[in-house]
Short mmCIF file of C-alpha atoms in Angstrom, two decimals:
data_model
loop_
_atom_site.label_atom_id
_atom_site.label_comp_id
_atom_site.label_asym_id
_atom_site.label_seq_id
_atom_site.Cartn_x
_atom_site.Cartn_y
_atom_site.Cartn_z
CA UNK A 1 -0.30 0.14 -0.29
CA UNK A 2 2.64 2.21 0.13
CA UNK A 3 4.16 1.90 -3.14
CA UNK A 4 1.19 5.02 -3.75
CA UNK A 5 2.31 7.24 -1.04
CA UNK A 6 -0.57 6.93 0.76
CA UNK A 7 0.67 7.31 4.21
CA UNK A 8 -2.13 7.06 5.94
CA UNK A 9 -5.89 5.16 5.74
CA UNK A 10 -8.24 6.61 7.70
CA UNK A 11 -11.68 4.48 8.25
CA UNK A 12 -13.64 5.72 11.39
CA UNK A 13 -17.43 5.00 11.07
CA UNK A 14 -18.52 8.49 12.07
CA UNK A 15 -16.17 10.22 9.92
CA UNK A 16 -17.36 8.30 6.52
CA UNK A 17 -21.06 7.71 7.52
CA UNK A 18 -20.74 11.60 7.78
CA UNK A 19 -18.99 11.55 3.87
CA UNK A 20 -21.15 9.10 2.62
CA UNK A 21 -24.17 10.96 3.40
CA UNK A 22 -22.86 13.88 1.53
CA UNK A 23 -22.15 11.95 -1.91
CA UNK A 24 -23.98 13.34 -5.19
CA UNK A 25 -25.72 10.04 -5.20
CA UNK A 26 -26.80 8.84 -1.93
CA UNK A 27 -30.69 9.81 -1.81
CA UNK A 28 -31.23 7.78 -4.66
CA UNK A 29 -29.17 4.25 -2.97
CA UNK A 30 -31.36 1.54 -1.67
CA UNK A 31 -30.85 0.88 2.10
CA UNK A 32 -29.07 -2.37 0.93
CA UNK A 33 -26.60 0.01 -1.40
CA UNK A 34 -26.14 2.95 1.42
CA UNK A 35 -24.88 0.12 3.78
CA UNK A 36 -22.27 -1.22 0.70
CA UNK A 37 -20.76 2.47 0.40
CA UNK A 38 -20.79 2.92 4.05
CA UNK A 39 -18.83 0.01 4.84
CA UNK A 40 -16.41 0.46 2.11
CA UNK A 41 -16.09 4.22 1.59
CA UNK A 42 -12.48 5.18 3.09
CA UNK A 43 -10.30 8.07 3.16
CA UNK A 44 -6.58 8.14 2.55
CA UNK A 45 -4.04 10.85 2.55
CA UNK A 46 -1.44 11.48 0.07
CA UNK A 47 1.75 13.38 0.43
CA UNK A 48 2.89 15.76 -1.63
CA UNK A 49 3.78 14.59 -5.44
CA UNK A 50 2.91 11.01 -4.93
CA UNK A 51 1.13 9.03 -6.97
CA UNK A 52 -3.14 8.97 -6.62
CA UNK A 53 -3.42 6.83 -9.60
CA UNK A 54 -1.69 5.42 -12.57
CA UNK A 55 -1.96 2.89 -15.15
CA UNK A 56 0.12 0.43 -13.09
CA UNK A 57 -1.93 1.29 -9.87
CA UNK A 58 -5.16 -0.17 -8.97
CA UNK A 59 -8.60 1.24 -10.41
CA UNK A 60 -9.68 3.84 -7.52
CA UNK A 61 -12.97 4.27 -7.76
CA UNK A 62 -14.98 7.29 -7.34
CA UNK A 63 -13.09 10.18 -5.41
CA UNK A 64 -13.85 13.35 -3.95
CA UNK A 65 -10.94 15.99 -2.89
CA UNK A 66 -11.28 16.93 0.73
CA UNK A 67 -8.26 18.49 1.05
CA UNK A 68 -5.38 19.38 -1.20
CA UNK A 69 -5.25 19.43 -4.98
CA UNK A 70 -4.50 16.68 -7.77
CA UNK A 71 -3.29 17.12 -10.56
CA UNK A 72 -4.58 14.73 -13.61
CA UNK A 73 -2.63 14.17 -16.91
CA UNK A 74 -1.17 12.01 -19.94
CA UNK A 75 2.06 10.74 -20.47
CA UNK A 76 3.45 9.91 -23.81
CA UNK A 77 5.74 7.13 -24.26
CA UNK A 78 8.36 9.02 -24.02
CA UNK A 79 7.72 10.46 -20.51
CA UNK A 80 6.58 13.74 -21.91
CA UNK A 81 3.47 15.18 -20.01
CA UNK A 82 0.51 17.10 -20.63
CA UNK A 83 -1.70 18.20 -17.21
CA UNK A 84 -5.58 17.93 -18.40
CA UNK A 85 -7.16 19.61 -15.06
CA UNK A 86 -6.79 20.42 -11.47
CA UNK A 87 -9.17 18.61 -8.94
CA UNK A 88 -9.33 21.10 -5.62
CA UNK A 89 -11.32 20.60 -2.23
CA UNK A 90 -14.48 19.29 -2.70
CA UNK A 91 -14.33 18.05 -6.28
CA UNK A 92 -15.60 14.80 -7.28
CA UNK A 93 -14.22 12.70 -10.18
CA UNK A 94 -14.34 9.15 -11.33
CA UNK A 95 -11.89 9.30 -14.41
CA UNK A 96 -9.56 7.13 -11.85
CA UNK A 97 -12.32 4.63 -12.16
CA UNK A 98 -11.87 3.85 -15.66
CA UNK A 99 -11.98 0.08 -14.80
CA UNK A 100 -15.48 0.75 -14.29
CA UNK A 101 -16.30 2.63 -17.59
CA UNK A 102 -15.89 0.69 -20.77
CA UNK A 103 -16.04 3.80 -22.75
CA UNK A 104 -13.01 5.14 -21.32
CA UNK A 105 -10.25 3.79 -23.48
CA UNK A 106 -7.39 6.51 -22.74
CA UNK A 107 -4.88 5.92 -19.81
CA UNK A 108 -4.60 9.17 -17.18
CA UNK A 109 -2.52 9.67 -14.28
CA UNK A 110 -3.00 11.35 -10.79
CA UNK A 111 -0.68 12.72 -8.84
CA UNK A 112 -1.54 14.97 -5.53
CA UNK A 113 0.30 18.40 -6.24
CA UNK A 114 0.25 18.89 -1.98
CA UNK A 115 -0.93 17.03 0.79
CA UNK A 116 -3.94 15.56 0.10
CA UNK A 117 -7.15 13.76 1.77
CA UNK A 118 -9.46 12.12 -0.71
CA UNK A 119 -12.49 10.19 -0.33
CA UNK A 120 -12.67 7.19 -1.83
CA UNK A 121 -15.63 4.78 -3.05
CA UNK A 122 -13.83 2.11 -4.35
CA UNK A 123 -14.43 0.77 -7.90
CA UNK A 124 -15.40 -3.01 -6.90
CA UNK A 125 -18.34 -1.13 -5.31
CA UNK A 126 -18.88 1.76 -7.98
CA UNK A 127 -19.04 -1.31 -10.60
CA UNK A 128 -22.03 -2.93 -8.33
CA UNK A 129 -23.92 0.28 -8.14
CA UNK A 130 -23.65 1.27 -11.87
CA UNK A 131 -24.74 -1.85 -12.70
CA UNK A 132 -27.53 -2.09 -10.76
CA UNK A 133 -28.62 1.43 -10.01
CA UNK A 134 -29.29 4.02 -13.11
CA UNK A 135 -29.05 6.93 -11.02
CA UNK A 136 -25.25 6.02 -10.34
CA UNK A 137 -24.58 5.17 -13.85
CA UNK A 138 -26.21 8.39 -14.89
CA UNK A 139 -24.01 10.37 -12.40
CA UNK A 140 -21.00 8.43 -13.64
CA UNK A 141 -21.34 9.59 -17.12
CA UNK A 142 -22.50 13.30 -16.45
CA UNK A 143 -19.08 13.55 -14.08
CA UNK A 144 -17.08 11.99 -17.16
CA UNK A 145 -19.15 14.90 -19.40
CA UNK A 146 -17.66 17.51 -17.57
CA UNK A 147 -14.28 16.43 -17.67
CA UNK A 148 -14.49 16.31 -21.38
CA UNK A 149 -14.85 19.93 -21.17
CA UNK A 150 -11.92 20.42 -19.25
CA UNK A 151 -9.96 18.29 -21.47
CA UNK A 152 -11.60 19.75 -24.32
CA UNK A 153 -10.34 23.33 -23.41
CA UNK A 154 -7.11 22.25 -22.44
CA UNK A 155 -6.57 20.86 -25.93
CA UNK A 156 -7.62 23.97 -27.72
CA UNK A 157 -5.18 26.25 -25.12
CA UNK A 158 -2.15 24.24 -26.16
CA UNK A 159 -2.88 23.91 -29.87
CA UNK A 160 -4.79 27.38 -30.72
CA UNK A 161 -3.40 29.97 -27.88
CA UNK A 162 0.06 31.81 -28.10
CA UNK A 163 2.28 31.18 -25.54
CA UNK A 164 1.69 34.65 -24.05
CA UNK A 165 -1.56 34.10 -23.82
CA UNK A 166 -0.95 30.57 -22.14
CA UNK A 167 1.11 32.20 -19.54
CA UNK A 168 -0.75 35.26 -18.81
CA UNK A 169 -4.37 32.95 -18.82
CA UNK A 170 -2.61 30.98 -16.04
CA UNK A 171 -1.54 33.98 -14.09
CA UNK A 172 -4.95 36.01 -14.27
CA UNK A 173 -6.98 32.73 -13.07
CA UNK A 174 -4.99 32.27 -10.36
CA UNK A 175 -5.21 35.47 -9.19
CA UNK A 176 -8.93 35.30 -9.15
CA UNK A 177 -8.87 31.38 -7.32
CA UNK A 178 -6.92 32.81 -4.52
CA UNK A 179 -8.36 36.71 -4.67
CA UNK A 180 -4.40 37.70 -4.50
CA UNK A 181 -2.58 39.73 -7.16
CA UNK A 182 1.03 37.75 -5.25
CA UNK A 183 1.38 33.95 -6.38
CA UNK A 184 3.95 31.98 -4.84
CA UNK A 185 5.01 29.44 -7.59
CA UNK A 186 8.19 28.49 -9.42
CA UNK A 187 8.61 28.96 -13.45
CA UNK A 188 9.07 25.30 -13.38
CA UNK A 189 5.33 24.62 -12.18
CA UNK A 190 3.44 27.35 -14.65
CA UNK A 191 5.92 25.42 -17.10
CA UNK A 192 3.88 21.70 -16.37
CA UNK A 193 0.64 23.31 -15.62
CA UNK A 194 0.49 24.52 -19.00
CA UNK A 195 2.03 22.18 -20.65
CA UNK A 196 5.29 23.89 -22.01
CA UNK A 197 9.21 24.31 -21.39
CA UNK A 198 10.26 26.08 -18.15
CA UNK A 199 12.46 28.28 -20.00
CA UNK A 200 9.74 29.44 -22.46
CA UNK A 201 8.05 30.40 -19.42
CA UNK A 202 11.00 32.03 -17.83
CA UNK A 203 11.60 33.75 -21.15
CA UNK A 204 8.21 35.13 -21.19
CA UNK A 205 7.66 36.30 -17.51
CA UNK A 206 11.10 38.42 -18.41
CA UNK A 207 9.17 40.19 -21.10
CA UNK A 208 5.93 40.22 -18.66
CA UNK A 209 8.02 41.99 -16.22
CA UNK A 210 10.19 44.49 -18.72
CA UNK A 211 6.55 45.56 -19.97
CA UNK A 212 5.33 46.31 -16.22
CA UNK A 213 2.23 43.89 -16.37
CA UNK A 214 4.33 41.89 -13.23
CA UNK A 215 7.33 41.88 -10.86
CA UNK A 216 8.76 38.42 -10.74
CA UNK A 217 11.19 37.66 -7.65
CA UNK A 218 12.15 34.21 -6.42
CA UNK A 219 9.56 31.51 -6.35
CA UNK A 220 6.50 34.29 -6.54
CA UNK A 221 5.00 36.96 -8.98
CA UNK A 222 3.18 39.68 -8.11
CA UNK A 223 0.90 41.46 -10.63
CA UNK A 224 1.16 44.99 -10.89
CA UNK A 225 -1.19 45.56 -14.32
CA UNK A 226 -4.06 43.18 -14.12
CA UNK A 227 -5.95 45.17 -16.72
CA UNK A 228 -2.86 44.70 -19.21
CA UNK A 229 -2.41 41.08 -18.66
CA UNK A 230 -6.25 40.26 -18.94
CA UNK A 231 -6.17 42.02 -22.54
CA UNK A 232 -3.78 39.36 -23.57
CA UNK A 233 -5.54 36.24 -21.84
CA UNK A 234 -7.49 34.85 -23.91
CA UNK A 235 -10.97 33.01 -21.74
CA UNK A 236 -10.30 36.52 -19.65
CA UNK A 237 -11.69 39.03 -22.13
CA UNK A 238 -14.84 36.51 -22.58
CA UNK A 239 -16.10 37.83 -19.34
CA UNK B 7 -33.40 26.25 -43.89
CA UNK B 8 -30.94 26.65 -47.16
CA UNK B 9 -28.75 28.12 -45.08
CA UNK B 10 -26.43 25.31 -44.07
CA UNK B 11 -26.48 23.12 -47.12
CA UNK B 12 -30.05 20.99 -46.02
CA UNK B 13 -31.18 19.94 -49.97
CA UNK B 14 -34.16 17.96 -48.78
CA UNK B 15 -36.12 17.41 -45.43
CA UNK B 16 -37.98 13.90 -45.50
CA UNK B 17 -40.70 13.22 -43.11
CA UNK B 18 -42.41 10.03 -44.87
CA UNK B 19 -44.37 8.61 -41.41
CA UNK B 20 -43.59 5.25 -42.48
CA UNK B 21 -39.82 5.67 -42.84
CA UNK B 22 -39.17 7.86 -39.52
CA UNK B 23 -41.82 5.07 -37.52
CA UNK B 24 -39.13 3.04 -38.32
CA UNK B 25 -35.85 4.51 -37.57
CA UNK B 26 -37.35 6.48 -34.11
CA UNK B 27 -37.62 2.75 -33.33
CA UNK B 28 -34.14 1.85 -33.49
CA UNK B 29 -33.37 4.54 -31.47
CA UNK B 30 -31.32 3.48 -28.29
CA UNK B 31 -33.56 4.88 -25.93
CA UNK B 32 -36.63 3.70 -27.89
CA UNK B 33 -37.39 0.58 -25.17
CA UNK B 34 -37.24 2.80 -22.28
CA UNK B 35 -39.57 5.64 -23.43
CA UNK B 36 -43.40 6.03 -22.34
CA UNK B 37 -46.10 5.82 -25.35
CA UNK B 38 -46.34 9.53 -25.01
CA UNK B 39 -42.76 10.08 -24.90
CA UNK B 40 -42.79 7.57 -28.38
CA UNK B 41 -45.55 9.75 -29.86
CA UNK B 42 -43.56 13.04 -29.23
CA UNK B 43 -40.71 11.54 -30.94
CA UNK B 44 -41.93 9.86 -33.79
CA UNK B 45 -43.87 13.00 -34.98
CA UNK B 46 -40.66 15.12 -34.19
CA UNK B 47 -37.82 13.01 -35.88
CA UNK B 48 -36.98 13.65 -39.35
CA UNK B 49 -34.04 12.93 -42.07
CA UNK B 50 -32.08 15.38 -43.66
CA UNK B 51 -30.06 15.18 -46.68
CA UNK B 52 -26.65 17.21 -45.99
CA UNK B 53 -24.57 17.86 -49.40
CA UNK B 54 -21.18 17.19 -49.52
CA UNK B 55 -19.02 19.74 -47.34
CA UNK B 56 -21.97 21.24 -45.91
CA UNK B 57 -22.62 22.65 -43.00
CA UNK B 58 -24.16 19.99 -40.35
CA UNK B 59 -23.83 21.83 -37.41
CA UNK B 60 -21.81 24.82 -36.04
CA UNK B 61 -21.90 27.70 -33.45
CA UNK B 62 -24.24 29.93 -35.30
CA UNK B 63 -26.59 27.30 -36.53
CA UNK B 64 -29.25 26.13 -34.68
CA UNK B 65 -29.05 23.34 -31.87
CA UNK B 66 -29.39 19.85 -33.81
CA UNK B 67 -30.28 17.59 -31.25
CA UNK B 68 -29.72 13.93 -31.26
CA UNK B 69 -28.42 12.20 -33.98
CA UNK B 70 -27.73 9.18 -36.15
CA UNK B 71 -25.62 9.12 -39.29
CA UNK B 72 -27.96 6.88 -41.90
CA UNK B 73 -25.23 7.24 -44.78
CA UNK B 74 -22.27 9.11 -46.00
CA UNK B 75 -19.67 10.18 -43.22
CA UNK B 76 -19.92 13.73 -41.01
CA UNK B 77 -16.52 15.40 -39.52
CA UNK B 78 -16.51 16.74 -36.15
CA UNK B 79 -13.91 19.69 -35.56
CA UNK B 80 -12.76 22.29 -33.50
CA UNK B 81 -12.11 26.17 -35.04
CA UNK B 82 -9.43 28.53 -33.30
CA UNK B 83 -10.17 32.06 -33.35
CA UNK B 84 -7.95 32.67 -36.68
CA UNK B 85 -9.97 30.07 -38.22
CA UNK B 86 -7.16 26.69 -37.72
CA UNK B 87 -8.87 23.29 -37.52
CA UNK B 88 -8.84 20.55 -35.73
CA UNK B 89 -10.55 17.68 -36.27
CA UNK B 90 -12.06 15.49 -33.60
CA UNK B 91 -13.68 12.66 -35.03
CA UNK B 92 -15.77 11.02 -37.69
CA UNK B 93 -19.52 9.87 -37.40
CA UNK B 94 -19.65 7.04 -40.23
CA UNK B 95 -23.26 5.45 -41.15
CA UNK B 96 -24.71 4.01 -37.78
CA UNK B 97 -23.06 6.31 -35.43
CA UNK B 98 -25.06 8.11 -32.87
CA UNK B 99 -23.67 11.60 -31.55
CA UNK B 100 -25.25 14.35 -29.18
CA UNK B 101 -22.47 16.77 -29.59
CA UNK B 102 -24.52 18.96 -31.65
CA UNK B 103 -27.11 18.98 -28.95
CA UNK B 104 -24.67 20.85 -26.76
CA UNK B 105 -27.58 23.58 -25.92
CA UNK B 106 -29.12 20.52 -23.93
CA UNK B 107 -25.95 19.35 -21.86
CA UNK B 108 -24.97 22.38 -19.85
CA UNK B 109 -21.52 20.07 -19.03
CA UNK B 110 -20.52 20.79 -22.53
CA UNK B 111 -18.88 24.45 -22.50
CA UNK B 112 -16.85 24.12 -26.07
CA UNK B 113 -18.06 25.19 -28.98
CA UNK B 114 -17.73 22.45 -32.34
CA UNK B 115 -18.60 22.31 -35.68
CA UNK B 116 -19.68 19.28 -37.89
CA UNK B 117 -19.65 19.25 -41.72
CA UNK B 118 -20.78 16.43 -44.19
CA UNK B 119 -17.57 15.06 -45.65
CA UNK B 120 -19.80 13.50 -48.22
CA UNK B 121 -23.66 13.23 -49.41
CA UNK B 122 -24.97 12.22 -45.98
CA UNK B 123 -28.72 11.12 -44.48
CA UNK B 124 -29.21 12.39 -40.66
CA UNK B 125 -31.84 11.37 -38.56
CA UNK B 126 -32.57 13.65 -36.29
CA UNK B 127 -34.22 13.86 -32.58
CA UNK B 128 -34.74 17.74 -32.51
CA UNK B 129 -32.89 19.59 -29.17
CA UNK B 130 -36.38 20.51 -28.12
CA UNK B 131 -37.82 17.09 -27.74
CA UNK B 132 -34.18 15.72 -26.85
CA UNK B 133 -34.06 18.29 -23.65
CA UNK B 134 -37.48 17.39 -22.41
CA UNK B 135 -37.07 13.57 -22.70
CA UNK B 136 -33.52 14.32 -21.01
CA UNK B 137 -35.57 16.24 -18.01
CA UNK B 138 -38.38 13.20 -17.32
CA UNK B 139 -36.63 10.43 -18.26
CA UNK B 140 -33.44 8.86 -16.62
CA UNK B 141 -32.24 6.38 -18.90
CA UNK B 142 -32.47 9.06 -21.82
CA UNK B 143 -30.59 11.58 -20.13
CA UNK B 144 -28.02 8.09 -18.93
CA UNK B 145 -27.83 7.29 -22.61
CA UNK B 146 -27.20 11.46 -23.38
CA UNK B 147 -24.25 11.03 -20.93
CA UNK B 148 -22.93 7.96 -22.23
CA UNK B 149 -22.54 8.74 -26.03
CA UNK B 150 -20.64 11.89 -24.80
CA UNK B 151 -18.03 9.76 -22.80
CA UNK B 152 -17.31 7.83 -25.93
CA UNK B 153 -16.65 11.12 -27.47
CA UNK B 154 -14.39 12.03 -24.60
CA UNK B 155 -12.00 8.90 -25.71
CA UNK B 156 -12.26 9.62 -29.51
CA UNK B 157 -11.32 13.27 -28.50
CA UNK B 158 -8.35 12.39 -25.85
CA UNK B 159 -7.25 9.71 -28.53
CA UNK B 160 -6.71 12.79 -31.23
CA UNK B 161 -5.12 14.92 -28.48
CA UNK B 162 -2.32 12.60 -27.89
CA UNK B 163 -1.83 11.69 -30.91
CA UNK B 164 -1.48 15.61 -32.08
CA UNK B 165 0.73 16.09 -29.06
CA UNK B 166 2.54 13.09 -28.51
CA UNK B 167 3.14 11.13 -31.96
CA UNK B 168 5.67 12.10 -34.88
CA UNK B 169 4.24 13.28 -37.94
CA UNK B 170 5.40 9.85 -39.98
CA UNK B 171 3.31 7.76 -37.15
CA UNK B 172 0.30 9.86 -37.47
CA UNK B 173 0.45 9.57 -41.62
CA UNK B 174 1.24 5.68 -41.17
CA UNK B 175 -2.02 5.17 -38.30
CA UNK B 176 -4.23 6.93 -41.24
CA UNK B 177 -3.54 4.99 -43.78
CA UNK B 178 -3.30 1.70 -41.64
CA UNK B 179 -7.07 2.25 -40.68
CA UNK B 180 -8.30 3.49 -43.53
CA UNK B 181 -6.87 0.59 -45.16
CA UNK B 182 -8.77 -1.70 -42.25
CA UNK B 183 -11.93 0.27 -42.46
CA UNK B 184 -12.39 0.10 -46.42
CA UNK B 185 -10.92 -3.80 -46.82
CA UNK B 186 -8.33 -2.40 -49.30
CA UNK B 187 -5.03 -1.21 -49.69
CA UNK B 188 -5.96 1.53 -52.25
CA UNK B 189 -7.49 4.59 -50.86
CA UNK B 190 -8.65 7.46 -53.03
CA UNK B 191 -7.63 10.39 -51.17
CA UNK B 192 -5.67 13.46 -52.14
CA UNK B 193 -2.67 15.17 -49.37
CA UNK B 194 -5.11 17.70 -48.29
CA UNK B 195 -7.90 15.46 -47.17
CA UNK B 196 -5.61 13.51 -45.11
CA UNK B 197 -3.54 16.78 -43.76
CA UNK B 198 -7.28 17.97 -42.88
CA UNK B 199 -8.04 14.70 -41.09
CA UNK B 200 -4.66 14.43 -38.58
CA UNK B 201 -4.23 18.18 -38.21
CA UNK B 202 -1.40 19.35 -40.45
CA UNK B 203 -0.40 21.26 -42.97
CA UNK B 204 -0.99 20.06 -46.86
CA UNK B 205 3.14 20.37 -47.61
CA UNK B 206 3.89 18.10 -44.87
CA UNK B 207 1.85 15.28 -45.95
CA UNK B 208 3.23 15.68 -49.40
CA UNK B 209 6.97 15.54 -47.81
CA UNK B 210 5.89 12.16 -46.07
CA UNK B 211 4.12 10.47 -48.64
CA UNK B 212 7.09 11.27 -50.74
CA UNK B 213 9.38 9.40 -48.15
CA UNK B 214 7.30 6.26 -47.75
CA UNK B 215 6.99 5.98 -51.72
CA UNK B 216 10.54 6.42 -52.03
CA UNK B 217 11.32 3.48 -48.95
CA UNK B 218 8.75 1.10 -50.92
CA UNK B 219 5.80 1.53 -48.43
CA UNK B 220 3.52 2.60 -50.97
CA UNK B 221 2.75 3.99 -54.57
CA UNK B 222 1.06 7.34 -54.75
CA UNK B 223 -0.38 8.93 -57.67
CA UNK B 224 -2.97 11.72 -58.57
CA UNK B 225 -5.83 11.33 -55.69
CA UNK B 226 -4.64 7.87 -54.69
CA UNK B 227 -2.15 5.69 -52.66
CA UNK B 228 -1.60 1.95 -52.76
CA UNK B 229 0.05 0.41 -49.89
CA UNK B 230 2.81 -2.13 -51.14
CA UNK B 231 4.33 -2.53 -47.62
CA UNK B 232 1.72 -2.59 -45.28
CA UNK B 233 3.71 -4.77 -42.53
CA UNK B 234 6.33 -1.81 -42.34
CA UNK B 235 3.43 0.67 -42.46
CA UNK B 236 2.16 -0.82 -39.38
CA UNK B 237 5.75 -0.96 -37.68
CA UNK B 238 5.37 2.86 -38.03
CA UNK B 239 1.98 3.13 -36.81
CA UNK B 240 1.45 3.70 -32.70
CA UNK B 241 -2.38 2.58 -32.11
CA UNK B 242 -1.29 -0.50 -34.81
CA UNK B 243 1.38 -2.18 -33.35
CA UNK B 244 -0.40 -2.72 -30.13
CA UNK B 245 -3.06 -5.04 -31.48
#
């Protein structure tokens, strides 16, 4: 079990009972199904940078990020990575249950970006619910449809947007999420997030800095002209 | 109605009655719902290269390609296109009903690659069924999950594969679909299909030809060494 960076496995009756009742399909389960979910739902803690799910690891199931953040990505045969989307606290996902969904024919990987607590309804339970309960079945495909949009947006950004637009978008969106104009981040993290090389990010941050859009320090960025950044940023203009 | 290249609109009672009964969710509909579908399902003929669906056109609904072939693609602001997948005779799709599915937040376009007959359950009918019938709702998301896989495979190919692998894959797969080693196709069509420039395809076909993998003539390709092509081709090796 240590293999994938799990340091702890909590399974206290009261906690999983409370958490299970918060699942999006809970009210549609029969008493027997609720019992099954309650008895098998677990909470696991993943250390920063540890693997949550990969081709080699077991098929997880339905997951909800309770705290922390998880990155989902594709890997090429040569080891190149493409970040597809992030799951943050409160978000649900079933892509790590691809063994349960025959329509999913590609392999993704997930890793904890920081120490993360994750609720898991194991795939074996999920498979049984999917088989017998149309509401669970529908919820699984509905969640996957949401991820379909996330992935297609990533696709469009990588293939259609210029690198300055992608970096500007990343900075503006991160500022909006945190409610601050200062971001603690390395060029490496941005590069991985928008699927480019560290050197490309470094060069662009330098240009933004020279143009007075931001000030860059070691491991941090302080936006000084948000309006100009938003003008560059593709998604932001549409708001 | 002429705007999107529709030349004909058939709505003969017997035909749509027969076709409606072949829908994947037909058996799960109430009598009233079956009546609704039967009365509103239509068959439209689209000319080669005409628009089946785009951001500017009306939201279509559930579609089944009865004959011909439909290409689904993304377009950048500058007009660059990325082919996502093809729908061939017998295939169903609901991405042209994105107005019915709030989880789909991106805009795709569809065009007929050849003269095509398409069965359409209009979006207004589909929306009502989705609202009231969990089986239709589930079928919609299930179909979209299948497209999610198609799109992610395209994504991986464009971003991870070398151009020679992508062209080899295209040729091998097309031969397998048609059951022939000869393909009637222009460099332009291949280029659009695998999301590259015509010149790139021309150069690679020339190289393949020099290496004895195929013979290329005006508007056609004849594979002469399928095994060597398969060695290049990424998906094929896994079979």
